[in-house]
């Protein structure tokens, strides 16, 4: 596995090794876990030459402490990437990615104003900016993102409509108790970690029961189930059309997702489930 720190080195390596290959790209912010490894596995199955990036993108953090505390585990990350068959890793500094002052701002047709967009203002501007820049640098044929970040995946699919990159969403990988894998899980205090299964358990309950009660009652019930232990604070529970992310207030014969954001102490967790697929 080749490790490079600049886009110039990256492009040189890509020209040498991957000229005629399908390039699969897995952008990450490091602190890798089995969820990221499964993205690499999907990439290995669907592309010839696998590029990953590790870059904690400052522009997508709307909270300076969150950026400061974001876990950094570079040695482990490199081990995981190599074990799973990654060919080339790009670990740039901020200047290498943001050398070009061009704005990558695009109108996201409202996809960025709900849920995460409402509670983390500017977050998706940062995500869109960095993903556009990374696509511009790596020029992948296919890129792989986790379904755990459901709204991010929708937004990236939307921006990629005008780009020559196929976006592949990969299923959420979960801990044995159901907690969605996330780099932030390693920041959870033990007493929160022990109870955090309740988030996915509530989503599973919602999937089984959603047609029996109103949308509003379902949201309230999910919140009650998550907060019952007195440990967690729910930031939002939302039921949205899967393609537009528009909130619904009555059941529809359309694909819908139930999405939640929950504070476990200082750590913010998100998860979602597809309801009527
Ligand atoms: O999902 C993430 O880890 C990040 O948002 C991404 C896509 C790597 C952009 O920084």
CSV table of C-alpha atoms and ligand atoms in Angstrom, one decimal:
chain,number,residue,atom,x,y,z
A,1,UNK,CA,0.0,0.0,0.0
A,2,UNK,CA,1.4,3.4,-1.0
A,3,UNK,CA,0.9,6.4,1.4
A,4,UNK,CA,1.2,9.9,-0.1
A,5,UNK,CA,0.8,13.3,1.5
A,6,UNK,CA,0.3,15.6,-1.5
A,7,UNK,CA,-2.0,15.7,-4.4
A,8,UNK,CA,1.0,15.9,-6.7
A,9,UNK,CA,2.4,12.6,-5.4
A,10,UNK,CA,-1.1,11.1,-5.5
A,11,UNK,CA,-1.7,12.0,-9.1
A,12,UNK,CA,1.8,10.7,-10.1
A,13,UNK,CA,1.0,7.3,-8.5
A,14,UNK,CA,-2.5,7.2,-10.1
A,15,UNK,CA,-1.0,7.9,-13.5
A,16,UNK,CA,1.5,5.1,-13.1
A,17,UNK,CA,-0.7,2.5,-11.5
A,18,UNK,CA,-4.3,3.1,-12.4
A,19,UNK,CA,-4.4,4.6,-15.9
A,20,UNK,CA,-6.6,1.8,-17.3
A,21,UNK,CA,-8.3,0.8,-14.1
A,22,UNK,CA,-11.6,1.6,-12.5
A,23,UNK,CA,-10.7,3.7,-9.5
A,24,UNK,CA,-12.7,3.2,-6.4
A,25,UNK,CA,-12.5,5.9,-3.7
A,26,UNK,CA,-13.3,5.8,0.0
A,27,UNK,CA,-12.9,9.3,1.6
A,28,UNK,CA,-12.6,9.2,5.4
A,29,UNK,CA,-11.7,11.3,8.4
A,30,UNK,CA,-9.7,8.5,9.9
A,31,UNK,CA,-10.4,6.8,13.3
A,32,UNK,CA,-11.3,3.8,11.1
A,33,UNK,CA,-13.6,1.0,12.3
A,34,UNK,CA,-15.3,-2.0,10.8
A,35,UNK,CA,-17.8,0.3,9.0
A,36,UNK,CA,-15.0,1.9,7.1
A,37,UNK,CA,-13.4,-1.5,6.4
A,38,UNK,CA,-16.6,-2.6,4.9
A,39,UNK,CA,-16.5,0.4,2.5
A,40,UNK,CA,-13.0,-0.7,1.5
A,41,UNK,CA,-14.4,-4.3,1.0
A,42,UNK,CA,-17.2,-2.9,-1.3
A,43,UNK,CA,-14.7,-0.9,-3.2
A,44,UNK,CA,-12.4,-3.9,-3.7
A,45,UNK,CA,-15.4,-5.9,-5.1
A,46,UNK,CA,-16.5,-3.1,-7.4
A,47,UNK,CA,-13.3,-1.4,-8.6
A,48,UNK,CA,-9.7,-2.3,-9.7
A,49,UNK,CA,-7.6,0.2,-7.8
A,50,UNK,CA,-8.6,1.5,-4.4
A,51,UNK,CA,-7.8,4.9,-3.1
A,52,UNK,CA,-8.7,6.1,0.5
A,53,UNK,CA,-8.2,9.5,2.0
A,54,UNK,CA,-7.7,10.3,5.6
A,55,UNK,CA,-8.5,14.0,6.2
A,56,UNK,CA,-10.2,15.5,9.2
A,57,UNK,CA,-11.9,18.3,7.3
A,58,UNK,CA,-12.1,21.5,9.4
A,59,UNK,CA,-14.7,23.2,7.3
A,60,UNK,CA,-17.5,20.6,8.2
A,61,UNK,CA,-17.2,21.1,11.9
A,62,UNK,CA,-19.5,23.7,13.3
A,63,UNK,CA,-18.1,23.2,16.8
A,64,UNK,CA,-14.4,23.8,17.5
A,65,UNK,CA,-14.3,21.3,20.4
A,66,UNK,CA,-15.8,18.6,18.2
A,67,UNK,CA,-12.9,19.2,15.7
A,68,UNK,CA,-10.3,19.3,18.5
A,69,UNK,CA,-11.6,16.1,20.1
A,70,UNK,CA,-12.2,14.1,16.9
A,71,UNK,CA,-10.3,10.9,17.4
A,72,UNK,CA,-7.1,10.5,15.4
A,73,UNK,CA,-5.6,6.9,15.2
A,74,UNK,CA,-3.5,7.1,12.1
A,75,UNK,CA,-1.3,4.0,12.7
A,76,UNK,CA,-4.3,1.7,13.2
A,77,UNK,CA,-6.0,3.3,10.2
A,78,UNK,CA,-3.1,2.4,8.0
A,79,UNK,CA,-3.1,-1.2,9.2
A,80,UNK,CA,-6.8,-1.6,8.6
A,81,UNK,CA,-6.6,-0.1,5.1
A,82,UNK,CA,-3.7,-2.4,4.1
A,83,UNK,CA,-5.4,-5.5,5.5
A,84,UNK,CA,-8.5,-4.7,3.5
A,85,UNK,CA,-6.7,-4.3,0.2
A,86,UNK,CA,-6.5,-0.5,-0.2
A,87,UNK,CA,-3.8,0.4,-2.8
A,88,UNK,CA,-3.2,4.1,-2.2
A,89,UNK,CA,-3.8,6.3,0.8
A,90,UNK,CA,-3.9,10.1,0.6
A,91,UNK,CA,-3.2,11.9,3.9
A,92,UNK,CA,-3.1,15.6,3.0
A,93,UNK,CA,-2.8,18.6,5.2
A,94,UNK,CA,-5.3,21.4,5.0
A,95,UNK,CA,-3.3,23.5,2.5
A,96,UNK,CA,-3.0,20.6,0.0
A,97,UNK,CA,-6.8,20.2,-0.1
A,98,UNK,CA,-7.7,23.9,0.1
A,99,UNK,CA,-4.9,25.3,-2.1
A,100,UNK,CA,-7.5,26.2,-4.7
A,101,UNK,CA,-9.7,29.1,-3.4
A,102,UNK,CA,-12.5,28.3,-5.9
A,103,UNK,CA,-15.8,27.9,-4.2
A,104,UNK,CA,-17.5,24.5,-4.6
A,105,UNK,CA,-20.8,25.9,-3.3
A,106,UNK,CA,-23.9,24.4,-5.0
A,107,UNK,CA,-27.5,24.8,-4.3
A,108,UNK,CA,-28.6,21.6,-2.7
A,109,UNK,CA,-32.3,22.0,-3.4
A,110,UNK,CA,-33.2,22.0,0.3
A,111,UNK,CA,-31.5,18.7,1.1
A,112,UNK,CA,-29.2,20.5,3.4
A,113,UNK,CA,-31.7,22.6,5.4
A,114,UNK,CA,-33.4,19.8,7.4
A,115,UNK,CA,-32.1,17.5,10.2
A,116,UNK,CA,-28.3,17.7,10.3
A,117,UNK,CA,-28.4,20.9,8.3
A,118,UNK,CA,-30.8,22.5,10.8
A,119,UNK,CA,-28.7,21.6,13.9
A,120,UNK,CA,-25.2,21.8,12.4
A,121,UNK,CA,-25.3,25.0,10.3
A,122,UNK,CA,-22.7,25.1,7.6
A,123,UNK,CA,-21.9,21.4,8.1
A,124,UNK,CA,-23.0,20.3,4.6
A,125,UNK,CA,-21.3,23.3,2.9
A,126,UNK,CA,-18.1,21.9,4.4
A,127,UNK,CA,-18.8,18.3,3.3
A,128,UNK,CA,-19.8,19.3,-0.2
A,129,UNK,CA,-16.7,21.5,-0.5
A,130,UNK,CA,-14.3,18.8,0.7
A,131,UNK,CA,-15.9,15.9,-1.2
A,132,UNK,CA,-15.9,18.0,-4.5
A,133,UNK,CA,-12.2,18.9,-3.9
A,134,UNK,CA,-11.3,15.3,-3.2
A,135,UNK,CA,-13.2,14.1,-6.3
A,136,UNK,CA,-11.4,16.7,-8.3
A,137,UNK,CA,-8.0,15.5,-7.0
A,138,UNK,CA,-8.6,11.7,-7.1
A,139,UNK,CA,-10.9,11.6,-10.1
A,140,UNK,CA,-12.5,8.4,-9.1
A,141,UNK,CA,-14.9,6.3,-11.2
A,142,UNK,CA,-16.8,5.1,-8.1
A,143,UNK,CA,-17.0,6.4,-4.6
A,144,UNK,CA,-18.3,4.6,-1.5
A,145,UNK,CA,-20.2,6.1,1.4
A,146,UNK,CA,-22.0,4.6,4.4
A,147,UNK,CA,-25.8,4.7,4.8
A,148,UNK,CA,-25.4,5.6,8.4
A,149,UNK,CA,-24.8,9.2,7.2
A,150,UNK,CA,-28.1,9.0,5.3
A,151,UNK,CA,-28.4,12.7,4.6
A,152,UNK,CA,-24.8,13.1,3.6
A,153,UNK,CA,-25.2,10.2,1.2
A,154,UNK,CA,-28.3,11.8,-0.4
A,155,UNK,CA,-26.5,15.1,-0.8
A,156,UNK,CA,-23.4,13.5,-2.3
A,157,UNK,CA,-25.6,11.6,-4.8
A,158,UNK,CA,-27.2,14.9,-5.7
A,159,UNK,CA,-24.0,16.7,-6.4
A,160,UNK,CA,-22.6,13.7,-8.2
A,161,UNK,CA,-25.4,13.9,-10.8
A,162,UNK,CA,-23.4,16.5,-12.6
A,163,UNK,CA,-20.1,14.7,-12.1
A,164,UNK,CA,-18.7,11.5,-13.7
A,165,UNK,CA,-18.6,9.6,-10.4
A,166,UNK,CA,-20.9,6.7,-9.5
A,167,UNK,CA,-21.8,7.0,-5.8
A,168,UNK,CA,-22.4,3.7,-4.0
A,169,UNK,CA,-24.1,3.6,-0.6
A,170,UNK,CA,-23.1,0.8,1.7
A,171,UNK,CA,-25.1,-0.7,4.5
A,172,UNK,CA,-24.5,0.6,8.1
A,173,UNK,CA,-22.3,-1.7,10.1
A,174,UNK,CA,-23.3,-2.2,13.7
A,175,UNK,CA,-21.8,-3.3,17.0
A,176,UNK,CA,-23.1,-6.6,18.4
A,177,UNK,CA,-25.7,-4.7,20.4
A,178,UNK,CA,-26.9,-2.8,17.4
A,179,UNK,CA,-25.2,0.6,17.9
A,180,UNK,CA,-24.2,2.0,14.5
A,181,UNK,CA,-20.4,2.1,14.1
A,182,UNK,CA,-19.0,5.5,14.2
A,183,UNK,CA,-15.6,7.0,15.0
A,184,UNK,CA,-17.4,9.0,17.7
A,185,UNK,CA,-18.3,5.8,19.6
A,186,UNK,CA,-14.8,5.7,21.0
A,187,UNK,CA,-15.5,8.9,22.8
A,188,UNK,CA,-18.5,7.5,24.6
A,189,UNK,CA,-18.2,7.2,28.4
A,190,UNK,CA,-18.9,3.6,29.5
A,191,UNK,CA,-22.2,4.3,31.2
A,192,UNK,CA,-23.6,5.8,27.9
A,193,UNK,CA,-22.0,3.1,25.7
A,194,UNK,CA,-23.7,0.4,27.7
A,195,UNK,CA,-27.2,1.9,27.1
A,196,UNK,CA,-26.6,3.2,23.6
A,197,UNK,CA,-28.2,0.0,22.1
A,198,UNK,CA,-31.5,1.7,22.8
A,199,UNK,CA,-31.2,4.0,19.8
A,200,UNK,CA,-31.2,1.2,17.2
A,201,UNK,CA,-33.7,-0.9,19.3
A,202,UNK,CA,-36.1,2.1,19.1
A,203,UNK,CA,-35.6,2.3,15.3
A,204,UNK,CA,-36.3,-1.4,14.9
A,205,UNK,CA,-39.5,-1.0,17.0
A,206,UNK,CA,-40.5,1.9,14.7
A,207,UNK,CA,-40.0,-0.3,11.6
A,208,UNK,CA,-42.3,-3.0,13.0
A,209,UNK,CA,-45.0,-0.6,14.3
A,210,UNK,CA,-45.0,2.5,12.1
A,211,UNK,CA,-48.3,1.9,10.3
A,212,UNK,CA,-50.2,1.3,13.5
A,213,UNK,CA,-49.9,4.9,14.8
A,214,UNK,CA,-49.7,8.4,13.4
A,215,UNK,CA,-46.4,9.9,12.3
A,216,UNK,CA,-46.3,12.3,15.2
A,217,UNK,CA,-47.1,9.6,17.8
A,218,UNK,CA,-44.3,7.4,16.3
A,219,UNK,CA,-41.8,10.2,16.6
A,220,UNK,CA,-42.9,10.8,20.2
A,221,UNK,CA,-42.7,7.1,21.0
A,222,UNK,CA,-39.2,6.8,19.6
A,223,UNK,CA,-38.1,9.8,21.7
A,224,UNK,CA,-39.7,8.3,24.8
A,225,UNK,CA,-38.0,5.0,24.3
A,226,UNK,CA,-34.6,6.6,23.8
A,227,UNK,CA,-34.8,9.0,26.7
A,228,UNK,CA,-36.5,6.6,29.1
A,229,UNK,CA,-33.3,5.8,30.9
A,230,UNK,CA,-32.7,9.5,31.6
A,231,UNK,CA,-29.2,9.3,29.9
A,232,UNK,CA,-29.8,10.5,26.4
A,233,UNK,CA,-31.1,13.7,24.9
A,234,UNK,CA,-32.8,13.5,21.6
A,235,UNK,CA,-32.0,16.4,19.2
A,236,UNK,CA,-34.4,15.3,16.5
A,237,UNK,CA,-36.5,12.4,15.3
A,238,UNK,CA,-37.6,12.9,11.8
A,239,UNK,CA,-39.5,10.8,9.2
A,240,UNK,CA,-38.6,11.9,5.7
A,241,UNK,CA,-39.2,10.9,2.1
A,242,UNK,CA,-36.0,9.0,1.2
A,243,UNK,CA,-35.3,10.8,-2.0
A,244,UNK,CA,-36.2,14.5,-1.2
A,245,UNK,CA,-35.7,14.4,2.6
A,246,UNK,CA,-39.0,16.3,3.0
A,247,UNK,CA,-40.6,15.5,6.4
A,248,UNK,CA,-43.9,13.8,6.2
A,249,UNK,CA,-46.8,14.1,8.7
A,250,UNK,CA,-48.9,11.2,7.4
A,251,UNK,CA,-47.9,7.8,6.0
A,252,UNK,CA,-47.3,7.6,2.3
A,253,UNK,CA,-46.8,4.8,-0.2
A,254,UNK,CA,-43.3,6.1,-0.8
A,255,UNK,CA,-39.9,5.1,0.5
A,256,UNK,CA,-39.3,6.8,3.8
A,257,UNK,CA,-36.6,6.9,6.4
A,258,UNK,CA,-36.7,7.5,10.1
A,259,UNK,CA,-33.6,9.5,11.2
A,260,UNK,CA,-32.5,10.4,14.7
A,261,UNK,CA,-29.8,12.5,16.4
A,262,UNK,CA,-29.0,11.8,20.0
A,263,UNK,CA,-26.7,13.3,22.6
A,264,UNK,CA,-25.0,10.7,24.8
A,265,UNK,CA,-23.3,13.1,27.2
A,266,UNK,CA,-21.1,15.3,25.0
A,267,UNK,CA,-21.1,12.8,22.1
A,268,UNK,CA,-23.6,13.3,19.4
A,269,UNK,CA,-24.8,10.1,17.6
A,270,UNK,CA,-26.9,9.7,14.5
A,271,UNK,CA,-28.7,6.7,13.1
A,272,UNK,CA,-31.5,5.9,10.7
A,273,UNK,CA,-33.7,3.1,9.4
A,274,UNK,CA,-35.6,2.6,6.2
A,275,UNK,CA,-39.3,2.1,7.0
A,276,UNK,CA,-41.2,0.9,3.9
A,277,UNK,CA,-38.7,-0.8,1.6
B,1,LIG,O1,-18.3,10.8,6.3
B,1,LIG,C1,-17.2,11.3,6.5
B,1,LIG,O2,-16.3,10.7,7.2
B,1,LIG,C2,-16.9,12.7,6.0
B,1,LIG,O3,-18.0,13.5,6.1
B,1,LIG,C3,-16.3,12.7,4.6
B,1,LIG,C4,-17.3,12.2,3.6
B,1,LIG,C5,-15.0,11.9,4.6
B,1,LIG,C6,-16.0,14.2,4.2
B,1,LIG,O4,-15.0,14.7,5.1
